[in-house]
PDB file of C-alpha atoms in Angstrom:
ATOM      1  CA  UNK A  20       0.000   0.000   0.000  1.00 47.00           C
ATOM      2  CA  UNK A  21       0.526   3.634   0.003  1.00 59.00           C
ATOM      3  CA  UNK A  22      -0.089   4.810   3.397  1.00 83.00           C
ATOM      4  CA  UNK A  23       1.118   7.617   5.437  1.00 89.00           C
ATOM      5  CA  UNK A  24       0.300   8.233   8.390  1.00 91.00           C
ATOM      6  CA  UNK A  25       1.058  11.018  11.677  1.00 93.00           C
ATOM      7  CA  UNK A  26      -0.088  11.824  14.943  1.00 89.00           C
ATOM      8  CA  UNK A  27      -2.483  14.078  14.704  1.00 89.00           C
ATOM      9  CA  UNK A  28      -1.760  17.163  17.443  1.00 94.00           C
ATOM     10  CA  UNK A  29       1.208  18.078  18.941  1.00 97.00           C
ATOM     11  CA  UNK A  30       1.305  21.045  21.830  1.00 97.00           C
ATOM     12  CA  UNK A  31       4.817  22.537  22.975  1.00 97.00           C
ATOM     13  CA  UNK A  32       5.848  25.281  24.684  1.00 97.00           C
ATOM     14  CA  UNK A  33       7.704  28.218  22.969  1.00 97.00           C
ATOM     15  CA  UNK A  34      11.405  27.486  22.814  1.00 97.00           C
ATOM     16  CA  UNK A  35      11.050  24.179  23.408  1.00 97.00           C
ATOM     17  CA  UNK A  36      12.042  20.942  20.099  1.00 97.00           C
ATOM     18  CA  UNK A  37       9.011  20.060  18.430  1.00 97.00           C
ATOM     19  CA  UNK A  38       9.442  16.265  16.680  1.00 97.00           C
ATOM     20  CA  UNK A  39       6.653  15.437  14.387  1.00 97.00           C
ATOM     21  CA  UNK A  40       6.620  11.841  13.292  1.00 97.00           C
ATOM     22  CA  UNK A  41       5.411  10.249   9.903  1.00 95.00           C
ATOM     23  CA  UNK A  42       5.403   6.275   8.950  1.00 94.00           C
ATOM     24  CA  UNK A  43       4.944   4.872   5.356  1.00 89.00           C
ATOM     25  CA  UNK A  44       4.584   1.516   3.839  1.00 85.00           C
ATOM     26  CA  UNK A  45       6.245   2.020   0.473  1.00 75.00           C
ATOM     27  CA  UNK A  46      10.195   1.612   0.422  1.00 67.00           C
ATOM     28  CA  UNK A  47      11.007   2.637  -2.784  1.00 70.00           C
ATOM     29  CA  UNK A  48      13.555   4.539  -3.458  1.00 65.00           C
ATOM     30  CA  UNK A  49      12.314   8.107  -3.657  1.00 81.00           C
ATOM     31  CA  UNK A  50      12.267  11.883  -1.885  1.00 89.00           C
ATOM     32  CA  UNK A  51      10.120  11.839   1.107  1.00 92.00           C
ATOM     33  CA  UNK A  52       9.029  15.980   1.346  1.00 94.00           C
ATOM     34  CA  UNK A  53       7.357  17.879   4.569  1.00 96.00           C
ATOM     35  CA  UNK A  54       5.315  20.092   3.898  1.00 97.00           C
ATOM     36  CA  UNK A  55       3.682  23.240   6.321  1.00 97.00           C
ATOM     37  CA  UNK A  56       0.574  24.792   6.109  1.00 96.00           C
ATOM     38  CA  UNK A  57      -0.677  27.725   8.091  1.00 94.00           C
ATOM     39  CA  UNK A  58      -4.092  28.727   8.821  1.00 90.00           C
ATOM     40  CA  UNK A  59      -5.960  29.759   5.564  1.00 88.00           C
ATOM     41  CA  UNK A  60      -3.393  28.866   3.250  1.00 92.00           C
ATOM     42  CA  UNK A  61      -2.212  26.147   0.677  1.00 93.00           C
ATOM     43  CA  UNK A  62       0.960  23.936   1.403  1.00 95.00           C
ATOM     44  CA  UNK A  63       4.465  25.588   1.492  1.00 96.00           C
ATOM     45  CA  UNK A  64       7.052  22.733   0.926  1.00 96.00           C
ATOM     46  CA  UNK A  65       9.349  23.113   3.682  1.00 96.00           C
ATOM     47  CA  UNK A  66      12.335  20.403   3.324  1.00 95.00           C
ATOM     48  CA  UNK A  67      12.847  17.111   2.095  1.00 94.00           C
ATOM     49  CA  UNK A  68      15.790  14.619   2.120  1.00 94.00           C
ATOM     50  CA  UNK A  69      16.336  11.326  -0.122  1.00 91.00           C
ATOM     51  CA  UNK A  70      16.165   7.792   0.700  1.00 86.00           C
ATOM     52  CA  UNK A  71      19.374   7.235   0.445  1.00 87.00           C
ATOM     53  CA  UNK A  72      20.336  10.269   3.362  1.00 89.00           C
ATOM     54  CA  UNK A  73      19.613   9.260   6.987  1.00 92.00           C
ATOM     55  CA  UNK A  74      19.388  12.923   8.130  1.00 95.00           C
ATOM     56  CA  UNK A  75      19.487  16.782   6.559  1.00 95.00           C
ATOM     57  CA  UNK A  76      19.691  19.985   9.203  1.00 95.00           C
ATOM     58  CA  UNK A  77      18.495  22.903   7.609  1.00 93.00           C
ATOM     59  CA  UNK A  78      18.574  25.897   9.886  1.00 95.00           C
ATOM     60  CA  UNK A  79      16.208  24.862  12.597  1.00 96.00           C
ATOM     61  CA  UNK A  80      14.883  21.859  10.928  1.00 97.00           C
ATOM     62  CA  UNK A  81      16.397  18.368  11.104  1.00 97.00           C
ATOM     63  CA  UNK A  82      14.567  15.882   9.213  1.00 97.00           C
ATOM     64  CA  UNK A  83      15.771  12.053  10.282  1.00 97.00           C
ATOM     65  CA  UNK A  84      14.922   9.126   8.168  1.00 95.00           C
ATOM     66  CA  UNK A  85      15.037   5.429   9.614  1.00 93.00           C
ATOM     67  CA  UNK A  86      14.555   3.642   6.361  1.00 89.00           C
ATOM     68  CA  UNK A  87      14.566  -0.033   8.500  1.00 89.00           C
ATOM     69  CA  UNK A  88      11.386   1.354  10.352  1.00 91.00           C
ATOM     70  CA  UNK A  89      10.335   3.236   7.436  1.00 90.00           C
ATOM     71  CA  UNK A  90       9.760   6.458  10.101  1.00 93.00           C
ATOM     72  CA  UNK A  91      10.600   9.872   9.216  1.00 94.00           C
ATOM     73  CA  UNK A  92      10.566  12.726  11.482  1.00 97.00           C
ATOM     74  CA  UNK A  93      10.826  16.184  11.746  1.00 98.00           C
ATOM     75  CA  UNK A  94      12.394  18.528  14.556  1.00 98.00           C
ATOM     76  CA  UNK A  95      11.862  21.811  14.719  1.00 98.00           C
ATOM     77  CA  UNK A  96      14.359  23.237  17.448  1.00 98.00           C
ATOM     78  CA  UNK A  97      13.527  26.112  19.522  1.00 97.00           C
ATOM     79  CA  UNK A  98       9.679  26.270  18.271  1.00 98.00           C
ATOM     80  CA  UNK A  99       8.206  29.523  17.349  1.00 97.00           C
ATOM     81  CA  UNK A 100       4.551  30.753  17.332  1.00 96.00           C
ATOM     82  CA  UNK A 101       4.724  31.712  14.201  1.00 95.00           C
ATOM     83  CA  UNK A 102       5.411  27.468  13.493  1.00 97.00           C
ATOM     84  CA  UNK A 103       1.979  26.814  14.578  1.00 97.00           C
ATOM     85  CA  UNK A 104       0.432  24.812  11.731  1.00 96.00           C
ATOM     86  CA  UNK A 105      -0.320  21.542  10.253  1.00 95.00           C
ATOM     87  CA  UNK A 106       2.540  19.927   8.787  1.00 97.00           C
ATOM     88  CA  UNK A 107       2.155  17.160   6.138  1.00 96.00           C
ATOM     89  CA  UNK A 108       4.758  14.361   5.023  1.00 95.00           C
ATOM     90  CA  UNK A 109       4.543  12.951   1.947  1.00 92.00           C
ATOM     91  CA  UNK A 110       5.712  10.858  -0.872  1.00 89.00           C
ATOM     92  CA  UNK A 111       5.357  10.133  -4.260  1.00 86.00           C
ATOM     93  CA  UNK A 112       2.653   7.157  -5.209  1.00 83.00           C
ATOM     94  CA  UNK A 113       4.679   4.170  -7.270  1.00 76.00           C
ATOM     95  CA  UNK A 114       4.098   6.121 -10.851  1.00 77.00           C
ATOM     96  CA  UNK A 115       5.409   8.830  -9.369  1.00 72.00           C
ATOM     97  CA  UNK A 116       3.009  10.904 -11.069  1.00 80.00           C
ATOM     98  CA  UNK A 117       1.361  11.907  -7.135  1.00 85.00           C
ATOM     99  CA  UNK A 118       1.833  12.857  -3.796  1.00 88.00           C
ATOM    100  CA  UNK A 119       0.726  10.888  -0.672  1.00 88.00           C
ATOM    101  CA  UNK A 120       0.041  12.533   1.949  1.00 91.00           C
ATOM    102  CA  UNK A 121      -0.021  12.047   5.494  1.00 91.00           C
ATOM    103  CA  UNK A 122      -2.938  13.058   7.647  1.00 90.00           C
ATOM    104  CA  UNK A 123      -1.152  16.119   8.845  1.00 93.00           C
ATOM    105  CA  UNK A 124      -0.177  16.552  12.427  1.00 96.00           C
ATOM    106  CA  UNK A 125      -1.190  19.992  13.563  1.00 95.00           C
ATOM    107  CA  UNK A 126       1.346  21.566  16.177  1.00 97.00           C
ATOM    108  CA  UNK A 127       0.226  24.483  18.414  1.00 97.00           C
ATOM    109  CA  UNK A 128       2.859  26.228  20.176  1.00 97.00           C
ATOM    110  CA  UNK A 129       2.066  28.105  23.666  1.00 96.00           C
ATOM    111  CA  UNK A 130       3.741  31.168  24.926  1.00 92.00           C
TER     112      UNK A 130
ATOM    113  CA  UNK B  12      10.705  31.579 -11.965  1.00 86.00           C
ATOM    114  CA  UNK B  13       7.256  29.358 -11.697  1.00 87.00           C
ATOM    115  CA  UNK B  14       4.199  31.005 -10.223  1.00 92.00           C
ATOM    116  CA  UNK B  15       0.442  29.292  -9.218  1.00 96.00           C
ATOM    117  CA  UNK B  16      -2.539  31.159  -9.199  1.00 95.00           C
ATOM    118  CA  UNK B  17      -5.734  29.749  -7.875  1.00 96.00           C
ATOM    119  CA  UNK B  18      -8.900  31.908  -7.477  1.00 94.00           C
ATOM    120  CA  UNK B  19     -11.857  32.661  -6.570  1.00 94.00           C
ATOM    121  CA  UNK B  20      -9.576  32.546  -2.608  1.00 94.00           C
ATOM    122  CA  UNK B  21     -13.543  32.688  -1.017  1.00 95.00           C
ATOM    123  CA  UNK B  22     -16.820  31.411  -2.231  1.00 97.00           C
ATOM    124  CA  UNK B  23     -20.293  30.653  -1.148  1.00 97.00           C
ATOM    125  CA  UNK B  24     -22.698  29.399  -3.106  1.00 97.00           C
ATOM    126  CA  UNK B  25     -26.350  28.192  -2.591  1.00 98.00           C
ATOM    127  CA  UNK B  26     -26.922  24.412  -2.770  1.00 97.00           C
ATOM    128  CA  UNK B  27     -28.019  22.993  -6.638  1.00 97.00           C
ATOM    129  CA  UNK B  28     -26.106  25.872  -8.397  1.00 97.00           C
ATOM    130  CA  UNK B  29     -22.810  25.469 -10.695  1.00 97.00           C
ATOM    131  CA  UNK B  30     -19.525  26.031  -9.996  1.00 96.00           C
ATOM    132  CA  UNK B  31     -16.072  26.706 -11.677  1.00 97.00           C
ATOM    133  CA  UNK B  32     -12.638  27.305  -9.750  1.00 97.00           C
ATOM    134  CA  UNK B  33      -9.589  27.894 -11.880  1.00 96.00           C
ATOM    135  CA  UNK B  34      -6.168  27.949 -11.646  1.00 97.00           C
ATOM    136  CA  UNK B  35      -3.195  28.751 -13.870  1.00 97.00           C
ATOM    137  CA  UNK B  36       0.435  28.170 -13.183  1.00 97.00           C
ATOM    138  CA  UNK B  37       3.008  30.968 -15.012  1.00 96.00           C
ATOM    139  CA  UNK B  38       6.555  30.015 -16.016  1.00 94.00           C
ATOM    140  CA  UNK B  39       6.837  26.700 -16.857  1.00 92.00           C
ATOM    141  CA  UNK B  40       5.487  24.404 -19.625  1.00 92.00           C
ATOM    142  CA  UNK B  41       3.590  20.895 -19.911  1.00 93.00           C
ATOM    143  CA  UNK B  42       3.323  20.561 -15.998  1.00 95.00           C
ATOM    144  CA  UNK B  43       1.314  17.807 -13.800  1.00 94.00           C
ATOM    145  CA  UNK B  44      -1.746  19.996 -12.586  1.00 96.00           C
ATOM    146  CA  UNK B  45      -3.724  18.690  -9.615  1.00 96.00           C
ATOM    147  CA  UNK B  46      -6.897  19.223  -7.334  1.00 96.00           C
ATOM    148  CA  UNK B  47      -6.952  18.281  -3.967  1.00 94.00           C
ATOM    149  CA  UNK B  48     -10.217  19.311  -1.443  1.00 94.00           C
ATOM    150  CA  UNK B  49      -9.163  19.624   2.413  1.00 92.00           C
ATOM    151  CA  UNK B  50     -11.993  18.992   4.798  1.00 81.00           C
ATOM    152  CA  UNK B  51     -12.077  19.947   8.176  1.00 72.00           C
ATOM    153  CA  UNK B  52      -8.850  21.902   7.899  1.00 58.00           C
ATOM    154  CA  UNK B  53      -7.249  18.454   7.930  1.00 67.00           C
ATOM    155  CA  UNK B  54      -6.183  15.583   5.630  1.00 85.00           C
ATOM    156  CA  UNK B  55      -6.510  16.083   1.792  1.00 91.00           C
ATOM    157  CA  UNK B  56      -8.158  14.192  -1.089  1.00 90.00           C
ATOM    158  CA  UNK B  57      -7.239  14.179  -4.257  1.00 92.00           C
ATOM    159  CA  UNK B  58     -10.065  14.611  -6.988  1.00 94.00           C
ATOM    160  CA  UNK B  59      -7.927  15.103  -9.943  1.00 95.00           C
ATOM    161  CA  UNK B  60      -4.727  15.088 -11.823  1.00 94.00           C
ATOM    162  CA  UNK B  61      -3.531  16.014 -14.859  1.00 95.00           C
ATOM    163  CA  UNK B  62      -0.256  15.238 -17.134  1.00 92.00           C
ATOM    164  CA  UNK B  63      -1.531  16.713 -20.162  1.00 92.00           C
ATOM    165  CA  UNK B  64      -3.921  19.003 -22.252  1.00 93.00           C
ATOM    166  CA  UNK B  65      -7.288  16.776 -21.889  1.00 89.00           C
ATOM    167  CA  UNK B  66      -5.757  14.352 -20.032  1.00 92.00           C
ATOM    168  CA  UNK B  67      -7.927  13.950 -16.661  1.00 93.00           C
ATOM    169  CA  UNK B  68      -7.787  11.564 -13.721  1.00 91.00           C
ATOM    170  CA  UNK B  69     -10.424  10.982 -11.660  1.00 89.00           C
ATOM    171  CA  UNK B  70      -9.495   9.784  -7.911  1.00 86.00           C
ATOM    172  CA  UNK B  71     -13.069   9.544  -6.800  1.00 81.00           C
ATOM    173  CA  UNK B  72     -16.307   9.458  -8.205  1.00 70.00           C
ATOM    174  CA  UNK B  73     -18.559  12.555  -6.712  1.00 81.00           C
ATOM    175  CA  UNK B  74     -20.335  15.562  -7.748  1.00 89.00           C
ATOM    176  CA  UNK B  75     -17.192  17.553  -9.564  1.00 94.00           C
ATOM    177  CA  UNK B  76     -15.321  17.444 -13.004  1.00 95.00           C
ATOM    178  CA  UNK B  77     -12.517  19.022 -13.749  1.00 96.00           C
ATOM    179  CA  UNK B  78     -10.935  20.092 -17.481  1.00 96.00           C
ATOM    180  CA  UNK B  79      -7.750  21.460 -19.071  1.00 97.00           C
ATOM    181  CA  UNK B  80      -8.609  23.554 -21.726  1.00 95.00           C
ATOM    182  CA  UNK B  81      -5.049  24.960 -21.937  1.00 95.00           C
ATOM    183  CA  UNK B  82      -1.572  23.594 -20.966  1.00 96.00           C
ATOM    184  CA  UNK B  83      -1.140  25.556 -17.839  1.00 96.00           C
ATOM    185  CA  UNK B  84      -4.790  25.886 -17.341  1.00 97.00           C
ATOM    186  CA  UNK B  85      -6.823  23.525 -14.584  1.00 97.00           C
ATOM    187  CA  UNK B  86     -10.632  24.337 -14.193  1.00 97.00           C
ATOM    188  CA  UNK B  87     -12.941  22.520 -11.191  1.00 97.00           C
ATOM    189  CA  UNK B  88     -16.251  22.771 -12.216  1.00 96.00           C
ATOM    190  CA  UNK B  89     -19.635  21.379 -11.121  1.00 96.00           C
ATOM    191  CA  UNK B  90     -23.201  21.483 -12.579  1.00 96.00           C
ATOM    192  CA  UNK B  91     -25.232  21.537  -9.406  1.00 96.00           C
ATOM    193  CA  UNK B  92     -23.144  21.424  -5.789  1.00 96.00           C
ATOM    194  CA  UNK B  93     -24.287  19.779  -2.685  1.00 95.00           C
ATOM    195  CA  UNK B  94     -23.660  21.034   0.729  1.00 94.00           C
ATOM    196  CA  UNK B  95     -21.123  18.091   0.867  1.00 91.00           C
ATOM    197  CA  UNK B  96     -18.889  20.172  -1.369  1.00 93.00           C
ATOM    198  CA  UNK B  97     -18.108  22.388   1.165  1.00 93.00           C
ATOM    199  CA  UNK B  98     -14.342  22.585   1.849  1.00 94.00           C
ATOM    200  CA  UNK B  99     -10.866  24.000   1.042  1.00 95.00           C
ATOM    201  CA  UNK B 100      -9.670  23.579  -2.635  1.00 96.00           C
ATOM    202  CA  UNK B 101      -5.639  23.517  -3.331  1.00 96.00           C
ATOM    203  CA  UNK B 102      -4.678  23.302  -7.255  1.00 97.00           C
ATOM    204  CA  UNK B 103      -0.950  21.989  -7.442  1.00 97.00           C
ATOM    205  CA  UNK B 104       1.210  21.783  -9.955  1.00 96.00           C
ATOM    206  CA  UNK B 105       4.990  19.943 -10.187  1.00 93.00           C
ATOM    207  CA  UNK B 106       6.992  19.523 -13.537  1.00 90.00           C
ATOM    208  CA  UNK B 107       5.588  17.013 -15.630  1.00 83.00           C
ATOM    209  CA  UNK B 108       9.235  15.553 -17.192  1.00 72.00           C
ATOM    210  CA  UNK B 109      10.526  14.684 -13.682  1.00 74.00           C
ATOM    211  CA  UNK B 110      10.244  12.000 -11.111  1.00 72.00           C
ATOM    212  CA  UNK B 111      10.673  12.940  -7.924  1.00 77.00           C
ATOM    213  CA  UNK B 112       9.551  16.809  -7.756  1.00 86.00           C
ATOM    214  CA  UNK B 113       7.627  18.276  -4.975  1.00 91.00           C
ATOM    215  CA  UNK B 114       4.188  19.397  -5.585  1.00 94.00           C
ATOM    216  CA  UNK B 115       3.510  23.580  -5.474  1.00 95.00           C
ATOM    217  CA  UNK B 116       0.580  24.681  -4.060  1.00 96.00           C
ATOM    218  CA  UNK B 117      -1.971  27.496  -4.493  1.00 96.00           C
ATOM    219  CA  UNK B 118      -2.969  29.595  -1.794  1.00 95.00           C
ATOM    220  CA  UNK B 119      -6.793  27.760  -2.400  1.00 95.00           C
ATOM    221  CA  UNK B 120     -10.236  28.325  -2.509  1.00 96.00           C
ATOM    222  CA  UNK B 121     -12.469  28.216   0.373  1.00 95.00           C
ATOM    223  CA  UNK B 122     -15.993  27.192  -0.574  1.00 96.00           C
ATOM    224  CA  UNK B 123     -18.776  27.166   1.358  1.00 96.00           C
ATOM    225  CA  UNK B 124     -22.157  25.600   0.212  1.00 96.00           C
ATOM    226  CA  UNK B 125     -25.219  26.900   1.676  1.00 96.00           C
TER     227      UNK B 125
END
């Protein structure tokens, strides 16, 4: 199958790591993308890494990858307000013509 | 570089009457073009997908059609919409020659059925 799937709410505290979690059943090799979307608004892609990387840091994001698991997750160190949103995983179906999606995990972040 | 446009961004409309949300994508030629609906301000469906002028996929069966009367041109359209309609619309786009490309999203329509 094609599934994706993430927990659905996460609440942290500003300053704090957020670590949103995603699982998939498909193990081909492929990009696996996150994506953020804020209240109101369509997706913004905001990193990605390839099956072949086990992690990729970008500023305050780290996305790890544990391809034996198939579990990818995404950190967000020293959480903002302004990351309050649903973020969606995602990968590309096997004719790589689509995106699956994961259910989105929605993080709210507290002052 | 490669822009998305997607309006109406707000709609209501009154049950049993049509409806017709575009989008158009700017710098780029021959891309994928796709309609997702996001219920709930959660998960998202895909309706349709496109890789090519009249070329459409249908992901589920329901009250909508969509069309691509032009090669960077996506249209959503319905004859008579239910209340069931209701939801957030995102038209997508990613480069049609490549595997492996994120999609790129348009800031969406919100539709409300009344």
């Amino acid at each position: 199958g094609e599934d994706v799937e993430q927990s659905l709410f996460l609440s942290v505290r500003e300053g704090d790591s957020s670590v949103i979690n995603c699982t998939y059943t498909d193990s081909s090799s492929t990009y696996l993308y996150w994506y953020k979307q804020e209240p109101g608004a369509g997706l913004q892609l905001l990193t990605y890494i390839f099956s072949n990387m086990d992690m990729k840091q970008d500023q305050r994001l780290t996305v790890l990858l544990n391809k034996k698991d198939k579990h990818l997750s995404l950190r967000i160190a020293d959480t903002q307000t302004g990351d309050s949103a649903i973020y969606f995983c995602a990968r590309p179906d096997t004719g790589f013509q689509k995106l699956v999606f994961g259910t989105g995990t929605r993080l709210l972040v507290s002052p | 570089s490669q822009t998305i446009h997607q309006w109406p961004a707000t709609l209501v409309q009154p049950v049993g009457s049509p409806l017709s949300l575009e989008c158009t994508v700017e710098g780029t030629s021959n891309p994928n073009l796709y309609w997702y609906r996001q219920a709930a301000g959660r998960g998202l469906q895909l309706l349709f997908y496109s890789v090519g002028i009249g070329q459409i996929s249908s992901e589920v069966p329901q009250n909508l059609s969509a069309s691509r009367p032009q090669d960077r041109q996506f249209i959503l359209s319905s004859k008579k919409l239910l209340l069931s309609d209701s939801g957030f619309y995102l038209c997508a786009w990613k480069p049609g020659v490549t595997y492996n490309s994120p999609l790129h999203f348009g800031n969406g329509t919100r539709l409300t059925v009344t």
